[in-house]
Tab-separated table of C-alpha atoms in Angstrom:
chain	number	residue	atom	x	y	z
A	209	MET	CA	-26.138	-5.938	-9.740
A	210	SER	CA	-28.047	-6.063	-13.048
A	211	ASP	CA	-31.456	-5.316	-11.392
A	212	LEU	CA	-30.279	-1.854	-10.175
A	213	SER	CA	-31.250	1.221	-12.188
A	214	ALA	CA	-28.757	3.641	-13.559
A	215	ASP	CA	-29.687	6.172	-10.847
A	216	GLN	CA	-29.326	3.530	-8.106
A	217	LYS	CA	-25.904	2.528	-9.353
A	218	TYR	CA	-24.786	6.169	-9.450
A	219	GLU	CA	-25.963	6.653	-5.849
A	220	ILE	CA	-23.988	3.626	-4.705
A	221	ILE	CA	-20.897	4.738	-6.665
A	222	THR	CA	-20.872	8.204	-5.187
A	223	ARG	CA	-22.171	7.621	-1.634
A	224	ARG	CA	-19.751	8.640	1.146
A	225	VAL	CA	-17.547	10.266	-1.508
A	226	GLN	CA	-16.508	13.740	-0.588
A	227	GLU	CA	-16.061	15.161	-4.097
A	228	VAL	CA	-16.868	14.119	-7.683
A	229	LEU	CA	-15.322	15.713	-10.796
A	230	GLY	CA	-17.023	14.846	-14.076
A	231	ALA	CA	-20.197	13.258	-12.733
A	232	ASP	CA	-22.025	13.686	-16.008
A	233	SER	CA	-19.677	11.319	-17.835
A	234	ILE	CA	-20.342	8.508	-15.292
A	235	LYS	CA	-24.079	9.096	-15.487
A	236	ALA	CA	-23.930	8.903	-19.315
A	237	ILE	CA	-22.124	5.569	-19.208
A	238	LEU	CA	-24.691	4.139	-16.745
A	239	ALA	CA	-27.561	5.477	-18.861
A	240	GLU	CA	-26.177	3.545	-21.849
A	241	GLY	CA	-26.306	0.352	-19.752
A	242	ARG	CA	-22.548	-0.030	-19.726
A	243	SER	CA	-20.378	-0.830	-16.679
A	244	PRO	CA	-17.980	2.044	-15.805
A	245	LYS	CA	-14.314	1.156	-15.418
A	246	CYS	CA	-12.177	2.677	-12.705
A	247	TYR	CA	-8.789	2.386	-11.112
A	248	TRP	CA	-7.394	2.973	-7.678
A	249	GLY	CA	-3.591	3.161	-7.451
A	250	THR	CA	-1.101	2.813	-4.614
A	251	ALA	CA	2.673	3.198	-4.711
A	252	PRO	CA	4.285	0.373	-2.751
A	253	THR	CA	6.576	2.339	-0.426
A	254	GLY	CA	5.947	2.182	3.371
A	255	ARG	CA	3.940	-0.461	5.147
A	256	PRO	CA	0.222	-0.058	4.432
A	257	HIS	CA	-1.879	0.990	7.466
A	258	ILE	CA	-5.511	0.646	8.390
A	259	GLY	CA	-6.238	4.037	6.711
A	260	TYR	CA	-6.302	1.907	3.525
A	261	PHE	CA	-9.642	0.539	4.752
A	262	VAL	CA	-11.218	3.779	3.599
A	263	PRO	CA	-10.666	3.359	-0.168
A	264	LEU	CA	-10.821	-0.468	0.001
A	265	THR	CA	-14.235	-0.382	1.667
A	266	LYS	CA	-15.439	2.058	-0.998
A	267	ILE	CA	-14.314	-0.325	-3.677
A	268	ALA	CA	-16.963	-2.733	-2.356
A	269	ASP	CA	-19.536	-0.150	-3.386
A	270	PHE	CA	-18.053	0.016	-6.878
A	271	LEU	CA	-18.360	-3.716	-7.298
A	272	HIS	CA	-21.894	-3.581	-5.959
A	273	ALA	CA	-22.734	-1.144	-8.804
A	274	ASP	CA	-21.065	-3.351	-11.446
A	275	VAL	CA	-18.004	-1.130	-11.868
A	276	VAL	CA	-14.940	-2.852	-13.326
A	277	VAL	CA	-12.175	-2.134	-10.820
A	278	LYS	CA	-8.446	-2.173	-11.480
A	279	ILE	CA	-5.893	-1.994	-8.663
A	280	LEU	CA	-2.707	-0.325	-9.853
A	281	LEU	CA	0.408	-1.347	-7.931
A	282	ALA	CA	2.462	1.667	-9.039
A	283	ASP	CA	5.975	0.324	-8.759
A	284	VAL	CA	7.551	2.865	-11.105
A	285	HIS	CA	5.859	5.689	-9.228
A	286	ALA	CA	7.221	4.223	-5.926
A	287	PHE	CA	10.714	4.351	-7.356
A	288	LEU	CA	10.262	7.975	-8.499
A	289	ASP	CA	8.831	9.047	-5.141
A	290	ASN	CA	11.982	10.751	-3.925
A	291	LEU	CA	13.905	7.520	-4.533
A	292	LYS	CA	12.623	6.106	-1.152
A	293	ALA	CA	13.588	2.612	-2.351
A	294	PRO	CA	15.793	1.055	-4.994
A	295	LEU	CA	14.073	-0.985	-7.733
A	296	ASP	CA	14.848	-4.364	-6.247
A	297	LEU	CA	13.304	-3.380	-2.944
A	298	VAL	CA	10.254	-1.902	-4.685
A	299	ALA	CA	9.775	-5.241	-6.459
A	300	HIS	CA	9.578	-7.007	-3.082
A	301	ARG	CA	7.196	-4.392	-1.693
A	302	THR	CA	4.949	-4.727	-4.734
A	303	LYS	CA	4.506	-8.424	-3.999
A	304	TYR	CA	3.930	-7.653	-0.318
A	305	TYR	CA	1.243	-5.167	-1.175
A	306	GLN	CA	-0.594	-7.629	-3.395
A	307	HIS	CA	-0.558	-10.317	-0.734
A	308	LEU	CA	-1.825	-7.814	1.866
A	309	LEU	CA	-4.519	-6.216	-0.261
A	310	LEU	CA	-5.903	-9.615	-1.257
A	311	ALA	CA	-6.088	-10.577	2.401
A	312	VAL	CA	-7.832	-7.315	3.291
A	313	PHE	CA	-10.394	-7.671	0.538
A	314	LYS	CA	-11.123	-11.244	1.650
A	315	SER	CA	-11.512	-10.065	5.280
A	316	LEU	CA	-14.106	-7.515	4.091
A	317	GLY	CA	-15.900	-10.245	2.137
A	318	ILE	CA	-15.153	-8.528	-1.207
A	319	PRO	CA	-15.004	-10.968	-4.082
A	320	THR	CA	-11.383	-10.745	-5.375
A	321	SER	CA	-12.324	-12.540	-8.558
A	322	LYS	CA	-13.830	-9.244	-9.729
A	323	LEU	CA	-10.647	-7.255	-9.160
A	324	HIS	CA	-7.848	-6.778	-11.661
A	325	PHE	CA	-4.342	-6.202	-10.241
A	326	VAL	CA	-1.969	-4.420	-12.579
A	327	GLU	CA	1.744	-3.604	-11.999
A	328	GLY	CA	2.650	-0.190	-13.426
A	329	SER	CA	5.883	-1.461	-14.990
A	330	SER	CA	3.905	-3.905	-17.151
A	331	TYR	CA	2.942	-1.022	-19.483
A	332	GLN	CA	4.821	2.086	-18.253
A	333	LEU	CA	8.076	0.854	-19.851
A	334	THR	CA	6.530	0.323	-23.297
A	335	LYS	CA	7.465	2.357	-26.388
A	336	GLU	CA	3.971	3.866	-26.711
A	337	TYR	CA	3.746	4.974	-23.065
A	338	ASN	CA	7.180	6.540	-23.091
A	339	LEU	CA	6.449	8.390	-26.380
A	340	ASP	CA	3.333	9.868	-24.779
A	341	ASN	CA	5.415	10.839	-21.745
A	342	TYR	CA	7.798	12.705	-24.040
A	343	LYS	CA	4.850	14.427	-25.701
A	344	LEU	CA	3.637	15.584	-22.253
A	345	CYS	CA	7.124	16.830	-21.430
A	346	SER	CA	7.002	18.981	-24.567
A	347	ILE	CA	3.779	20.770	-23.480
A	348	VAL	CA	3.844	20.785	-19.663
A	349	SER	CA	5.529	23.750	-17.948
A	350	GLU	CA	7.865	23.302	-15.035
A	351	HIS	CA	5.442	25.427	-13.020
A	352	ASP	CA	2.452	23.091	-13.704
A	353	ALA	CA	4.488	19.930	-13.023
A	354	LYS	CA	5.752	21.287	-9.687
A	355	LYS	CA	2.325	22.543	-8.696
A	356	ALA	CA	0.610	19.180	-9.408
A	357	GLY	CA	3.274	16.998	-7.753
A	358	ALA	CA	4.154	19.209	-4.783
A	359	GLU	CA	2.085	17.187	-2.295
A	360	VAL	CA	2.996	13.729	-3.619
A	361	VAL	CA	6.704	14.051	-4.000
A	362	LYS	CA	8.506	16.212	-1.503
A	363	GLN	CA	9.681	19.331	-3.225
A	364	VAL	CA	13.038	20.935	-2.439
A	365	GLU	CA	14.749	24.050	-3.650
A	366	SER	CA	16.215	22.107	-6.523
A	367	PRO	CA	13.647	19.323	-7.153
A	368	LEU	CA	14.633	16.104	-8.919
A	369	LEU	CA	13.286	15.536	-12.406
A	370	SER	CA	11.689	12.314	-11.137
A	371	GLY	CA	9.252	14.327	-8.967
A	372	LEU	CA	8.303	16.497	-11.944
A	373	LEU	CA	7.477	13.422	-14.059
A	374	TYR	CA	5.174	11.930	-11.428
A	375	PRO	CA	1.946	13.876	-12.219
A	376	GLY	CA	2.237	13.235	-15.961
A	377	LEU	CA	2.713	9.480	-15.475
A	378	GLN	CA	-0.361	9.286	-13.207
A	379	ALA	CA	-2.398	11.166	-15.836
A	380	LEU	CA	-1.311	8.805	-18.562
A	381	ASP	CA	-2.292	5.779	-16.404
A	382	GLU	CA	-5.925	6.754	-16.945
A	383	GLN	CA	-5.482	6.237	-20.696
A	384	TYR	CA	-3.308	3.139	-20.628
A	385	LEU	CA	-5.539	1.413	-18.005
A	386	ASP	CA	-8.483	2.213	-20.205
A	387	VAL	CA	-10.719	3.500	-17.396
A	388	ASP	CA	-13.613	5.972	-17.127
A	389	PHE	CA	-12.693	7.373	-13.762
A	390	GLN	CA	-9.928	7.405	-11.203
A	391	PHE	CA	-10.520	7.060	-7.478
A	392	GLY	CA	-8.320	8.624	-4.778
A	393	GLY	CA	-8.170	10.789	-1.675
A	394	VAL	CA	-9.544	14.303	-1.423
A	395	ASP	CA	-6.198	15.589	-0.148
A	396	GLN	CA	-4.427	18.257	-2.098
A	397	ALA	CA	-2.043	15.708	-3.633
A	398	SER	CA	-4.691	13.785	-5.468
A	399	ARG	CA	-6.896	16.699	-6.390
A	400	LYS	CA	-4.015	18.638	-7.995
A	401	ILE	CA	-3.016	15.603	-10.111
A	402	PHE	CA	-6.617	14.901	-11.031
A	403	THR	CA	-7.122	18.446	-12.386
A	404	PHE	CA	-3.728	18.214	-14.073
A	405	ALA	CA	-4.944	15.084	-15.884
A	406	GLU	CA	-8.237	16.766	-16.905
A	407	LEU	CA	-6.236	19.609	-18.420
A	408	TYR	CA	-3.489	17.715	-20.300
A	409	LEU	CA	-4.958	14.414	-21.459
A	410	PRO	CA	-7.231	16.149	-23.984
A	411	ARG	CA	-4.152	17.981	-25.320
A	412	LEU	CA	-2.742	14.607	-26.273
A	413	GLY	CA	-5.990	13.720	-28.059
A	414	TYR	CA	-7.355	11.603	-25.202
A	415	ARG	CA	-10.686	12.083	-23.482
A	416	LYS	CA	-11.003	13.640	-20.062
A	417	ARG	CA	-11.825	11.209	-17.250
A	418	ALA	CA	-13.991	11.663	-14.138
A	419	HIS	CA	-12.468	11.647	-10.677
A	420	LEU	CA	-13.907	10.522	-7.304
A	421	MET	CA	-12.329	11.458	-3.995
A	422	ASN	CA	-12.917	10.004	-0.552
A	423	ALA	CA	-12.277	11.894	2.658
A	424	MET	CA	-8.894	11.425	4.390
A	425	VAL	CA	-8.898	9.897	7.857
A	426	PRO	CA	-6.906	11.855	10.451
A	427	GLY	CA	-4.043	10.094	12.199
A	428	LEU	CA	-4.328	8.746	15.713
A	429	ALA	CA	-2.346	11.738	17.029
A	430	GLY	CA	-4.124	14.234	14.754
A	431	GLY	CA	-2.992	15.299	11.298
A	432	LYS	CA	-2.708	12.824	8.398
A	433	MET	CA	-2.400	9.084	8.971
A	434	SER	CA	1.065	8.298	7.547
A	435	SER	CA	3.134	5.158	6.921
A	436	SER	CA	6.235	7.126	7.953
A	437	ASP	CA	4.864	8.013	11.398
A	438	PRO	CA	4.324	4.855	13.448
A	439	ASN	CA	2.535	6.777	16.240
A	440	SER	CA	-0.137	8.052	13.784
A	441	LYS	CA	-1.219	4.718	12.323
A	442	ILE	CA	-1.996	1.060	12.988
A	443	ASP	CA	-0.321	-1.538	10.786
A	444	PHE	CA	-2.502	-4.327	9.326
A	445	LEU	CA	-0.284	-6.863	11.086
A	446	ASP	CA	-0.065	-5.134	14.439
A	447	THR	CA	-0.831	-7.470	17.356
A	448	PRO	CA	-4.167	-7.099	19.222
A	449	GLU	CA	-2.301	-5.648	22.194
A	450	ALA	CA	-0.475	-3.093	20.010
A	451	VAL	CA	-3.806	-2.032	18.555
A	452	ARG	CA	-5.351	-1.539	21.940
A	453	LYS	CA	-2.338	0.420	23.142
A	454	LYS	CA	-2.293	2.721	20.110
A	455	ILE	CA	-6.028	3.406	20.381
A	456	LYS	CA	-5.652	4.047	24.089
A	457	LEU	CA	-2.990	6.694	23.415
A	458	ALA	CA	-4.835	8.211	20.488
A	459	PHE	CA	-6.108	11.864	20.711
A	460	CYS	CA	-9.827	11.726	21.519
A	461	GLU	CA	-10.699	14.667	23.743
A	462	GLU	CA	-14.122	14.459	25.423
A	463	GLY	CA	-16.706	16.422	23.465
A	464	ASN	CA	-14.287	17.302	20.685
A	465	VAL	CA	-15.542	16.070	17.318
A	466	GLU	CA	-13.006	18.019	15.178
A	467	GLU	CA	-9.764	16.344	14.038
A	468	ASN	CA	-10.787	13.289	15.954
A	469	GLY	CA	-9.202	10.249	14.282
A	470	ILE	CA	-11.207	7.739	16.315
A	471	LEU	CA	-14.590	9.186	15.340
A	472	SER	CA	-13.448	9.677	11.756
A	473	PHE	CA	-12.435	6.022	11.534
A	474	VAL	CA	-15.837	4.911	12.743
A	475	GLU	CA	-17.483	7.065	10.090
A	476	ALA	CA	-15.236	6.153	7.172
A	477	VAL	CA	-14.529	2.446	7.906
A	478	LEU	CA	-16.353	0.743	10.713
A	479	ILE	CA	-19.935	1.880	9.949
A	480	PRO	CA	-19.489	1.169	6.164
A	481	ILE	CA	-18.118	-2.336	6.985
A	482	SER	CA	-21.005	-2.931	9.411
A	483	GLU	CA	-23.473	-1.892	6.713
A	484	LEU	CA	-21.781	-4.181	4.228
A	485	ARG	CA	-22.162	-7.071	6.623
A	486	ILE	CA	-25.785	-6.217	7.375
A	487	SER	CA	-26.582	-6.211	3.654
A	488	ARG	CA	-25.030	-9.703	3.433
A	489	LEU	CA	-27.224	-10.949	6.265
A	490	GLN	CA	-30.205	-9.607	4.290
A	491	GLY	CA	-29.287	-11.729	1.255
A	492	ASP	CA	-26.896	-9.426	-0.715
A	493	ASN	CA	-24.679	-11.769	-2.684
A	494	VAL	CA	-22.059	-9.155	-3.443
A	495	VAL	CA	-19.832	-10.194	-0.526
A	496	GLU	CA	-18.199	-13.516	0.169
A	497	GLU	CA	-18.062	-15.078	3.602
A	498	VAL	CA	-14.475	-15.045	4.737
A	499	GLY	CA	-13.985	-15.287	8.467
A	500	GLU	CA	-16.378	-13.548	10.815
A	501	GLN	CA	-18.802	-11.232	8.892
A	502	LYS	CA	-20.766	-10.135	11.923
A	503	PRO	CA	-21.840	-6.409	11.927
A	504	PHE	CA	-20.593	-4.232	14.824
A	505	VAL	CA	-24.042	-4.461	16.386
A	506	SER	CA	-24.766	-5.970	19.833
A	507	ALA	CA	-27.358	-8.689	20.303
A	508	GLY	CA	-30.746	-7.193	21.115
A	509	ALA	CA	-29.941	-3.862	19.496
A	510	PRO	CA	-32.891	-1.976	18.020
A	511	GLU	CA	-33.662	-2.615	14.340
A	512	GLY	CA	-31.744	-0.284	12.036
A	513	THR	CA	-28.688	-0.131	14.286
A	514	VAL	CA	-25.380	0.034	12.360
A	515	TYR	CA	-22.962	0.376	15.301
A	516	SER	CA	-23.141	-0.436	19.006
A	517	VAL	CA	-20.881	0.746	21.813
A	518	GLU	CA	-21.135	-1.825	24.590
A	519	ARG	CA	-21.040	-0.401	28.085
A	520	ASP	CA	-21.600	-1.760	31.590
A	521	GLU	CA	-25.147	-1.240	32.937
A	522	LYS	CA	-23.770	0.807	35.800
A	523	HIS	CA	-22.578	3.306	33.172
A	524	GLY	CA	-25.925	3.518	31.487
A	525	GLY	CA	-25.799	0.390	29.367
A	526	SER	CA	-24.859	-0.088	25.692
A	527	LEU	CA	-25.392	2.662	23.127
A	528	HIS	CA	-26.839	1.853	19.700
A	529	TYR	CA	-26.559	4.093	16.652
A	530	LYS	CA	-28.505	4.069	13.376
A	531	SER	CA	-26.139	6.605	11.824
A	532	PHE	CA	-22.800	8.287	12.416
A	533	ALA	CA	-24.608	11.618	12.947
A	534	GLU	CA	-26.265	10.148	16.052
A	535	MET	CA	-22.893	9.002	17.457
A	536	LYS	CA	-21.277	12.308	16.718
A	537	ALA	CA	-24.038	14.202	18.541
A	538	ASP	CA	-23.710	11.890	21.585
A	539	PHE	CA	-19.960	12.415	21.658
A	540	ALA	CA	-20.294	16.176	21.287
A	541	SER	CA	-22.802	16.298	24.186
A	542	LYS	CA	-20.539	13.994	26.252
A	543	VAL	CA	-23.101	11.220	26.439
A	544	LEU	CA	-20.548	8.944	24.820
A	545	HIS	CA	-17.269	8.931	26.765
A	546	PRO	CA	-13.845	8.638	24.953
A	547	LYS	CA	-12.904	5.570	26.993
A	548	ASP	CA	-16.062	3.643	25.965
A	549	LEU	CA	-15.602	4.709	22.339
A	550	LYS	CA	-11.920	3.694	22.279
A	551	THR	CA	-12.634	0.276	23.837
A	552	SER	CA	-15.316	-0.431	21.241
A	553	VAL	CA	-13.227	0.789	18.267
A	554	ALA	CA	-10.216	-1.280	19.375
A	555	ALA	CA	-12.331	-4.416	19.578
A	556	SER	CA	-13.864	-3.700	16.158
A	557	ILE	CA	-10.487	-3.123	14.519
A	558	ASN	CA	-9.050	-6.272	15.982
A	559	SER	CA	-12.026	-8.279	14.675
A	560	ILE	CA	-11.363	-7.188	11.146
A	561	LEU	CA	-7.611	-7.618	11.438
A	562	ASP	CA	-7.866	-11.163	12.890
A	563	PRO	CA	-8.322	-12.927	9.548
A	564	ILE	CA	-5.512	-10.821	7.988
A	565	ARG	CA	-3.092	-11.753	10.747
A	566	ALA	CA	-4.179	-15.393	10.439
A	567	ALA	CA	-3.598	-15.395	6.691
A	568	PHE	CA	-0.127	-13.943	7.165
A	569	ALA	CA	0.770	-16.498	9.871
A	570	ALA	CA	-0.269	-19.371	7.588
A	571	ASP	CA	1.583	-18.128	4.450
A	572	ASP	CA	5.311	-18.855	4.492
A	573	GLU	CA	5.783	-17.142	1.143
A	574	TRP	CA	4.160	-13.933	2.379
A	575	LYS	CA	6.410	-13.961	5.410
A	576	ARG	CA	9.458	-14.458	3.226
A	577	ILE	CA	8.438	-11.552	1.029
A	578	GLU	CA	7.783	-9.378	4.089
A	579	ALA	CA	11.309	-9.942	5.359
A	580	LEU	CA	12.684	-8.900	1.990
A	581	ALA	CA	10.354	-5.922	1.535
A	582	TYR	CA	10.847	-4.441	4.995
A	583	PRO	CA	14.158	-5.687	6.442
A	584	ASP	CA	14.739	-4.994	10.096
A	585	PRO	CA	16.897	-1.831	10.186
A	586	ASN	CA	18.289	-2.851	13.588
A	587	ALA	CA	19.266	-6.336	12.509
A	588	LYS	CA	22.955	-7.051	12.669
A	589	PRO	CA	24.388	-8.423	9.467
A	590	GLU	CA	25.509	-12.020	9.752
A	591	LYS	CA	29.228	-12.461	10.048
A	592	LYS	CA	30.677	-14.319	7.141
A	593	LYS	CA	32.364	-17.572	8.212
A	594	LYS	CA	36.017	-17.561	7.503
A	595	LYS	CA	37.059	-20.292	5.099
A	596	GLU	CA	39.370	-22.852	6.592
A	597	LYS	CA	42.779	-22.779	5.066
A	598	VAL	CA	43.687	-26.058	3.392
A	599	TYR	CA	47.390	-26.831	2.980
A	600	HIS	CA	48.358	-27.837	-0.572
A	601	PRO	CA	52.003	-28.954	-0.821
A	602	PRO	CA	53.928	-27.454	-3.710
A	603	PRO	CA	54.971	-29.662	-6.615
A	604	PRO	CA	58.473	-31.175	-6.626
A	605	GLY	CA	61.134	-28.544	-7.107
A	606	LYS	CA	58.868	-25.617	-6.176
A	607	GLY	CA	58.324	-23.625	-2.993
A	608	LYS	CA	60.605	-21.759	-0.612
A	609	ASP	CA	62.513	-24.854	0.550
A	610	ALA	CA	63.186	-26.152	-2.942
A	611	LYS	CA	66.733	-24.602	-3.282
A	612	ALA	CA	67.868	-25.726	0.132
A	613	SER	CA	66.854	-29.307	-0.599
A	614	VAL	CA	68.675	-29.216	-3.952
A	615	ASP	CA	71.942	-27.996	-2.270
A	616	VAL	CA	71.729	-30.748	0.345
A	617	GLN	CA	71.122	-33.331	-2.293
A	618	ALA	CA	74.115	-32.047	-4.323
A	619	SER	CA	76.461	-32.290	-1.337
A	620	GLU	CA	75.344	-35.793	-0.612
A	621	GLU	CA	75.781	-36.926	-4.191
A	622	GLY	CA	79.334	-35.364	-4.711
A	623	PRO	CA	80.529	-33.254	-7.693
A	624	ARG	CA	78.859	-33.668	-11.018
A	625	THR	CA	80.901	-35.279	-13.903
A	626	SER	CA	81.471	-31.952	-15.704
A	627	GLU	CA	82.857	-30.400	-12.514
A	628	VAL	CA	85.397	-33.283	-12.099
A	629	ALA	CA	86.578	-32.930	-15.629
A	630	GLU	CA	87.022	-29.189	-15.129
A	631	ALA	CA	89.142	-29.858	-12.076
A	632	HIS	CA	91.378	-32.224	-14.013
A	633	VAL	CA	92.000	-29.535	-16.658
A	634	VAL	CA	93.050	-27.037	-13.977
A	635	VAL	CA	95.580	-29.531	-12.455
A	636	ALA	CA	97.060	-30.370	-15.873
A	637	SER	CA	97.821	-26.806	-16.571
């Protein structure tokens, strides 16, 4: 928004971010009246899960502050990631990710016209990019490459060269996407690569970029939410019943606010989405109305409420929170029961997944791509139909019965003229 001051824009860009590296460079750009440029990248490997709501919701803040946002679909990185998928499969998954991300942004009311999607292979296979990659290889030690990429690409006793290239490629992306900062998770994987980029890009003659990191949401069973563990995450296309079942089974011990994936999801996703929708109701034109944009606030809730947990009157009535800190305190003191929290969270998640599921159901092309990107591992291959044999008679004088038919014909016709003449000669002698 052009009427925001540089300080206001910086506050919006960095709110709910756990760590900022290079804050001064962002402030300097804003002070000059320019719009910062950033990128968020994702490697199209496993099916995206609702943990992606964390960075995607934050991207709404970037757009609010007039940041130019590029979404990198890192197809080359996906191929290098321990060779989880061949190139043709990665190509299908790249298309699947783009369909899904667009649907998610629309469900959040984020204007997709302001987003720029870029496939990594569109520039990572160029002569210039590869030459810079070779330059990096000439100055980066094996130790630094392994250290930076250890969390992203599984390291083994004898690591593949592809895993050692990964950090350098992600560093070069900042230069070739022409951005001012990169946005990612605060996990060790991203942080190590970010500091790697800050160290090595200047050695190639390029400027150091800033880096913003959001908190990582714990999985439903504790630990990290992962695409490879179906019990730790909820898929964007899971059915409403599947969502309720997974939330019901999620770890959410009464009074325990540590490593609590349900509470963390409310803090990182549901409350920010609710605030985004409240701002729209107040006249903020940053978001677009796509599907239901109702905040997660009950009718009659006190002014300033950002999240409501609806409960039966016999259990004390609904609870209304103006901040996550209030909810966390209630849960720690056991005022808010896990069952009530889970019921509310499941309903909220289903409400934001409904338009995504509807978009998928109405898009035959997306469904076709999904079947190619994530084929059913238990599906039995179709049996090839045997071709019917068609009898083609051999030409005259050919085939296994040809000699027999000639002999029969000869016996019926009698001796040839030359044979009769030969017989006469024998008799004469």
